Short mmCIF file of C-alpha atoms and ligand atoms in Angstrom, two decimals:
data_model
loop_
_atom_site.label_atom_id
_atom_site.label_comp_id
_atom_site.label_asym_id
_atom_site.label_seq_id
_atom_site.Cartn_x
_atom_site.Cartn_y
_atom_site.Cartn_z
CA MET A 1089 -14.21 -4.89 -11.01
CA HIS A 1090 -14.42 -6.00 -7.35
CA ASN A 1091 -17.09 -7.75 -5.86
CA TYR A 1092 -17.30 -7.50 -1.88
CA ILE A 1093 -20.67 -9.26 -1.50
CA GLY A 1094 -20.74 -11.69 1.27
CA LYS A 1095 -17.20 -10.72 1.83
CA LEU A 1096 -17.03 -7.05 3.29
CA ALA A 1097 -19.33 -4.90 5.07
CA VAL A 1098 -19.18 -1.62 6.84
CA LEU A 1099 -19.31 -1.69 10.63
CA HIS A 1100 -20.98 1.39 12.22
CA ASN A 1101 -19.37 2.60 15.22
CA GLU A 1102 -21.95 4.73 17.07
CA HIS A 1103 -19.06 7.44 18.18
CA TYR A 1104 -18.91 8.56 14.49
CA ASP A 1105 -21.44 10.26 12.09
CA LEU A 1106 -23.86 7.49 10.73
CA GLU A 1107 -23.48 9.48 7.37
CA LEU A 1108 -19.85 8.55 7.06
CA SER A 1109 -20.85 4.93 7.35
CA GLN A 1110 -23.81 4.99 5.06
CA ALA A 1111 -21.64 6.94 2.32
CA LEU A 1112 -18.97 4.36 2.66
CA SER A 1113 -21.04 1.48 2.39
CA MET A 1114 -22.88 3.04 -0.51
CA ARG A 1115 -19.40 3.70 -2.43
CA LEU A 1116 -18.54 0.20 -2.03
CA THR A 1117 -21.61 -1.34 -2.15
CA VAL A 1118 -21.55 -3.50 0.63
CA PRO A 1119 -24.04 -3.83 3.64
CA LEU A 1120 -24.02 -1.69 6.92
CA TYR A 1121 -24.32 -3.18 9.97
CA HIS A 1122 -24.66 -1.92 13.64
CA SER A 1123 -23.41 -5.06 15.15
CA VAL A 1124 -21.60 -8.25 14.05
CA ASP A 1125 -22.03 -11.97 15.60
CA ASN A 1126 -20.82 -15.35 14.59
CA LYS A 1127 -24.05 -15.38 12.09
CA THR A 1128 -22.90 -12.34 10.12
CA PRO A 1129 -21.74 -13.94 6.66
CA GLU A 1130 -19.04 -11.25 5.95
CA VAL A 1131 -15.40 -11.68 7.09
CA PHE A 1132 -14.02 -8.26 6.73
CA PHE A 1133 -15.30 -5.14 8.12
CA LEU A 1134 -14.43 -1.23 7.57
CA CYS A 1135 -15.03 0.52 10.86
CA TRP A 1136 -14.03 4.02 12.00
CA ARG A 1137 -12.12 3.60 15.44
CA ASP A 1138 -9.65 5.59 17.40
CA GLY A 1139 -9.74 8.53 15.08
CA CYS A 1140 -9.40 6.45 11.83
CA LEU A 1141 -10.75 3.98 9.52
CA LYS A 1142 -9.57 0.49 10.12
CA LEU A 1143 -10.23 -3.21 8.53
CA LEU A 1144 -10.87 -5.84 10.48
CA ASP A 1145 -11.60 -9.66 10.31
CA LYS A 1146 -13.42 -11.60 12.94
CA GLU A 1147 -10.49 -12.13 15.06
CA LEU A 1148 -9.52 -8.38 15.09
CA LEU A 1149 -13.23 -7.12 15.90
CA LYS A 1150 -12.25 -7.47 19.59
CA LYS A 1151 -8.88 -5.97 19.45
CA GLY A 1152 -7.64 -2.85 17.31
CA GLY A 1153 -8.02 -3.42 13.72
CA LEU A 1154 -5.50 -2.54 10.65
CA MET A 1155 -4.84 1.09 9.58
CA VAL A 1156 -2.33 2.65 7.39
CA ASP A 1157 -0.04 3.32 9.96
CA ILE A 1158 1.54 6.90 9.13
CA GLU A 1159 4.19 6.76 11.94
CA PRO A 1160 7.90 6.49 10.93
CA ARG A 1161 9.23 2.96 11.46
CA GLN A 1162 11.28 1.97 14.35
CA GLY A 1163 14.64 3.43 14.07
CA GLU A 1164 13.71 5.66 11.16
CA GLN A 1165 14.81 9.49 11.81
CA ARG A 1166 11.85 11.74 12.43
CA SER A 1167 13.70 14.67 10.77
CA TRP A 1168 12.73 15.62 7.04
CA PRO A 1169 13.86 14.56 4.70
CA ALA A 1170 14.96 11.44 6.52
CA PRO A 1171 18.22 10.24 5.58
CA LYS A 1172 18.48 8.09 2.19
CA GLU A 1173 19.55 4.71 3.90
CA GLY A 1174 19.13 1.24 3.75
CA ALA A 1175 18.12 -1.17 0.84
CA LEU A 1176 15.13 0.32 -0.41
CA ALA A 1177 16.82 3.91 -0.59
CA GLN A 1178 19.77 2.22 -2.23
CA ALA A 1179 17.54 0.81 -4.82
CA ILE A 1180 15.37 4.01 -5.79
CA GLY A 1181 18.72 5.85 -5.55
CA ARG A 1182 20.00 9.14 -4.12
CA LYS A 1183 19.63 10.94 -7.59
CA THR A 1184 16.45 9.92 -8.05
CA ARG A 1185 13.63 12.87 -7.44
CA THR A 1186 10.08 11.77 -9.09
CA VAL A 1187 8.92 8.23 -7.82
CA VAL A 1188 5.46 6.44 -8.83
CA ASP A 1189 4.61 3.80 -6.47
CA ALA A 1190 2.28 1.55 -8.76
CA THR A 1191 1.10 -0.74 -5.93
CA THR A 1192 0.46 1.50 -2.61
CA GLY A 1193 -1.19 -1.17 -0.68
CA TRP A 1194 -0.82 -0.53 2.90
CA ALA A 1195 1.43 2.34 1.86
CA GLN A 1196 4.26 1.40 4.30
CA ASP A 1197 6.84 1.51 1.54
CA SER A 1198 5.36 5.02 -0.01
CA LEU A 1199 5.44 6.84 3.17
CA HIS A 1200 8.95 5.70 3.98
CA LEU A 1201 9.90 7.24 0.51
CA PHE A 1202 7.73 10.26 1.56
CA ARG A 1203 9.74 10.59 4.56
CA MET A 1204 12.92 10.23 2.81
CA GLY A 1205 11.68 13.28 0.50
CA TYR A 1206 11.06 11.72 -2.63
CA ASP A 1207 8.48 13.69 -4.99
CA LEU A 1208 6.03 10.70 -4.92
CA THR A 1209 2.75 9.83 -6.51
CA CYS A 1210 0.90 6.55 -5.60
CA ILE A 1211 -1.53 4.22 -7.44
CA GLU A 1212 -3.64 1.62 -6.08
CA ARG A 1213 -6.61 -0.10 -7.54
CA SER A 1214 -8.33 -1.95 -4.67
CA PRO A 1215 -11.51 0.40 -3.60
CA VAL A 1216 -11.04 -1.09 0.16
CA MET A 1217 -7.30 -0.01 0.30
CA LEU A 1218 -8.28 3.27 -1.50
CA GLU A 1219 -10.60 4.10 1.33
CA LEU A 1220 -8.03 3.28 3.93
CA LEU A 1221 -5.26 5.34 2.20
CA HIS A 1222 -7.60 8.47 1.66
CA ASP A 1223 -8.14 8.38 5.40
CA ALA A 1224 -4.16 7.99 6.10
CA PHE A 1225 -3.19 10.68 3.95
CA LEU A 1226 -5.82 13.02 5.31
CA ARG A 1227 -4.22 12.19 8.76
CA LEU A 1228 -0.80 12.86 7.44
CA GLU A 1229 -1.69 16.47 6.26
CA HIS A 1230 -2.54 17.24 10.15
CA VAL A 1231 0.95 15.85 11.39
CA ASP A 1232 2.78 18.52 13.17
CA TRP A 1233 6.03 18.41 11.06
CA VAL A 1234 4.04 17.70 7.64
CA GLN A 1235 1.96 21.47 8.53
CA ARG A 1236 5.26 22.68 10.02
CA LEU A 1237 7.10 22.09 6.61
CA ASP A 1238 4.00 22.85 4.72
CA LEU A 1239 3.99 19.64 2.80
CA SER A 1240 1.31 17.65 1.17
CA ALA A 1241 0.24 14.26 1.20
CA PRO A 1242 1.17 12.38 -1.82
CA GLN A 1243 -1.10 12.19 -4.82
CA LEU A 1244 -3.12 9.36 -4.65
CA ILE A 1245 -4.74 7.83 -8.10
CA SER A 1246 -7.22 5.31 -8.23
CA GLY A 1247 -7.05 2.38 -10.83
CA ASN A 1248 -5.03 -0.19 -12.59
CA ALA A 1249 -1.60 1.05 -12.70
CA ILE A 1250 -0.91 -0.72 -16.08
CA ASP A 1251 -3.33 1.76 -17.44
CA ILE A 1252 -2.76 4.67 -15.45
CA LEU A 1253 1.26 4.31 -16.26
CA ALA A 1254 0.36 4.43 -19.93
CA GLN A 1255 -1.38 7.88 -19.56
CA LEU A 1256 1.19 9.68 -17.31
CA GLY A 1257 2.01 13.13 -18.45
CA ASP A 1258 5.78 13.38 -17.04
CA ALA A 1259 7.57 10.27 -16.95
CA PRO A 1260 9.01 9.39 -13.63
CA ASP A 1261 12.70 8.80 -12.73
CA CYS A 1262 11.67 5.48 -10.87
CA ILE A 1263 8.39 3.40 -10.96
CA TYR A 1264 8.29 1.14 -7.75
CA ILE A 1265 6.12 -1.95 -7.74
CA ASP A 1266 5.46 -4.49 -4.96
CA PRO A 1267 2.76 -6.74 -6.01
CA MET A 1268 1.43 -9.63 -4.11
CA PHE A 1269 3.31 -12.89 -4.64
CA PRO A 1270 1.73 -16.24 -3.88
CA ALA A 1271 2.94 -17.42 -0.33
CA LYS A 1272 5.68 -19.88 -0.31
CA ARG A 1273 4.48 -23.31 0.61
CA LYS A 1274 6.88 -24.14 3.63
CA LYS A 1275 6.47 -21.60 6.27
CA SER A 1276 9.63 -19.62 6.71
CA ALA A 1277 9.03 -16.02 8.32
CA LEU A 1278 5.29 -15.68 9.02
CA PRO A 1279 3.85 -12.83 6.60
CA LYS A 1280 2.42 -9.56 9.03
CA LYS A 1281 -1.08 -9.71 9.66
CA SER A 1282 -1.80 -6.72 7.34
CA MET A 1283 -0.35 -8.49 4.68
CA LEU A 1284 -2.26 -11.74 5.27
CA VAL A 1285 -5.36 -9.71 5.46
CA LEU A 1286 -4.87 -8.00 2.11
CA ARG A 1287 -4.15 -11.48 0.20
CA ASP A 1288 -7.12 -12.82 1.98
CA LEU A 1289 -9.25 -9.72 0.80
CA LEU A 1290 -7.85 -9.19 -2.68
CA GLY A 1291 -5.92 -12.30 -3.70
CA ASP A 1292 -2.37 -12.61 -5.77
CA ASP A 1293 -1.80 -10.00 -8.11
CA MET A 1294 -1.86 -12.22 -11.43
CA ASP A 1295 -1.04 -9.38 -13.75
CA LYS A 1296 2.44 -8.60 -12.30
CA ASP A 1297 4.39 -9.27 -15.42
CA ALA A 1298 1.98 -6.63 -17.47
CA LEU A 1299 2.44 -4.21 -14.66
CA PHE A 1300 6.27 -4.67 -14.91
CA ASP A 1301 6.10 -4.29 -18.79
CA ALA A 1302 3.98 -1.07 -18.37
CA ALA A 1303 6.47 0.35 -15.69
CA LEU A 1304 9.40 -0.47 -17.86
CA GLN A 1305 7.85 1.34 -20.94
CA ALA A 1306 6.63 4.52 -18.63
CA THR A 1307 9.67 5.15 -16.54
CA ALA A 1308 12.12 7.91 -17.71
CA LYS A 1309 15.08 5.80 -15.81
CA LYS A 1310 14.59 2.87 -13.60
CA VAL A 1311 11.88 0.35 -12.39
CA VAL A 1312 12.30 -1.13 -8.93
CA VAL A 1313 10.69 -4.37 -8.13
CA LYS A 1314 10.27 -5.57 -4.39
CA SER A 1315 9.63 -9.27 -4.05
CA PRO A 1316 10.33 -12.02 -1.53
CA GLY A 1317 13.76 -13.47 -1.54
CA TYR A 1318 12.47 -16.79 -2.84
CA ALA A 1319 10.70 -15.47 -5.84
CA SER A 1320 12.44 -15.45 -9.08
CA PRO A 1321 13.23 -12.00 -10.65
CA LEU A 1322 10.03 -10.50 -11.99
CA GLY A 1323 11.66 -8.95 -15.23
CA GLY A 1324 14.49 -11.59 -15.74
CA LYS A 1325 18.03 -10.51 -14.69
CA PRO A 1326 18.07 -6.76 -12.84
CA ALA A 1327 20.85 -4.57 -13.41
CA GLN A 1328 21.18 -4.53 -9.60
CA SER A 1329 19.88 -6.29 -6.62
CA PHE A 1330 19.67 -4.77 -2.86
CA LYS A 1331 18.84 -7.28 -0.25
CA SER A 1332 17.34 -7.17 3.10
CA LYS A 1333 16.28 -9.62 5.65
CA LEU A 1334 13.93 -11.98 3.60
CA LEU A 1335 13.37 -9.30 0.87
CA ARG A 1336 14.95 -8.20 -2.16
CA TYR A 1337 14.92 -4.79 -4.53
CA ASP A 1338 15.69 -5.72 -8.12
CA VAL A 1339 16.48 -2.66 -10.13
CA TYR A 1340 15.90 -2.39 -13.91
CA VAL A 1341 17.43 0.46 -15.78
CA LYS A 1342 15.59 1.73 -18.86
CA GLY A 1343 17.23 0.72 -22.11
CA VAL A 1344 19.67 -1.71 -20.65
CA SER A 1345 18.85 -4.89 -21.88
CA ILE A 1346 17.32 -7.80 -19.87
CA ASN A 1347 18.30 -11.40 -20.04
CA SER A 1348 16.35 -14.16 -18.41
C1 LIG B 1272 1.94 -6.29 -1.60
S1 LIG B 1272 0.71 -4.88 -1.69
C2 LIG B 1272 1.89 -3.57 -1.49
C3 LIG B 1272 2.26 -3.29 -0.24
C4 LIG B 1272 2.85 -1.78 -0.16
N1 LIG B 1272 4.40 -1.87 -0.77
C5 LIG B 1272 3.56 -1.45 1.39
O1 LIG B 1272 4.56 -1.15 1.76
O2 LIG B 1272 2.28 -1.70 2.18
C6 LIG B 1272 0.25 -4.80 -3.22
C7 LIG B 1272 -0.89 -3.91 -3.54
O3 LIG B 1272 -0.75 -3.43 -4.87
C8 LIG B 1272 -1.78 -3.39 -5.46
N2 LIG B 1272 -1.83 -3.81 -7.07
C9 LIG B 1272 -1.52 -4.93 -7.61
N3 LIG B 1272 -1.25 -4.76 -8.80
C10 LIG B 1272 -1.87 -3.30 -8.94
C11 LIG B 1272 -2.01 -2.59 -10.36
N4 LIG B 1272 -2.00 -3.18 -11.44
N5 LIG B 1272 -2.35 -1.46 -10.18
C12 LIG B 1272 -3.06 -0.85 -9.08
N6 LIG B 1272 -2.42 -1.44 -7.82
C13 LIG B 1272 -1.95 -2.68 -7.80
C14 LIG B 1272 -2.84 -4.21 -4.64
O4 LIG B 1272 -4.29 -3.64 -4.64
C15 LIG B 1272 -2.27 -3.95 -3.40
O5 LIG B 1272 -2.84 -3.20 -2.60
#
């Protein structure tokens, strides 16, 4: 259950339909404002700007705001499917066909997997992130190459992945999890603004061990866990580990015993 009271509001932009903002504020049961100033108690705002739904904090109000970015990452080939290269692709594997991203968040990993041609299903439990994701996946379906290739945006399932994974009809080849880990005390690399906002708004994911267990139960072949390089592996010793800069992708293979 999410309680955004005193934390989040919808900020109406006069260039968009008022009904859109009203419906959003009702869905999330948060206030609707037409302007915001220093006395406004909430610290986060959802607002339509530049053709997309954005999440803002007070610092971002005058700047752009954060939206789910559907553009390929720098250096990623624009063809579809993009080559399965890099640590994420190595961890997921070339033989893998179906993937469930159980912690979709800003969907940057999901969209990378989508562009590499994996058959992807996304799960997210935060109602705010779900609103941002719905908006992004609608935008995705209007992108030239997505239309030209007659692709559909990934299916987006709302709810706690621990419950949803237990009820999946067909077991996917791979379940991908990237929960929020507590920040390291000593500042090493500064997390991206989008991740800082997410942590402020949602907090750490305290049930990641239960999520890992549910993922291992529900997968047909493997679970891939993304974690900061400093964090210990979520499920004990992984079968394989792929490192990229400050991150690690730990691969757990179903049926292979896990030692701590
Ligand atoms: C660190 S973010 C994921 C970032 C994502 N990989 C990306 O590329 O943008 C974690 C997200 O997973 C979601 N999440 C964590 N545990 C979950 C669960 N058990 N069920 C559904 N969503 C979950 C959180 O709400 C949050 O949005």
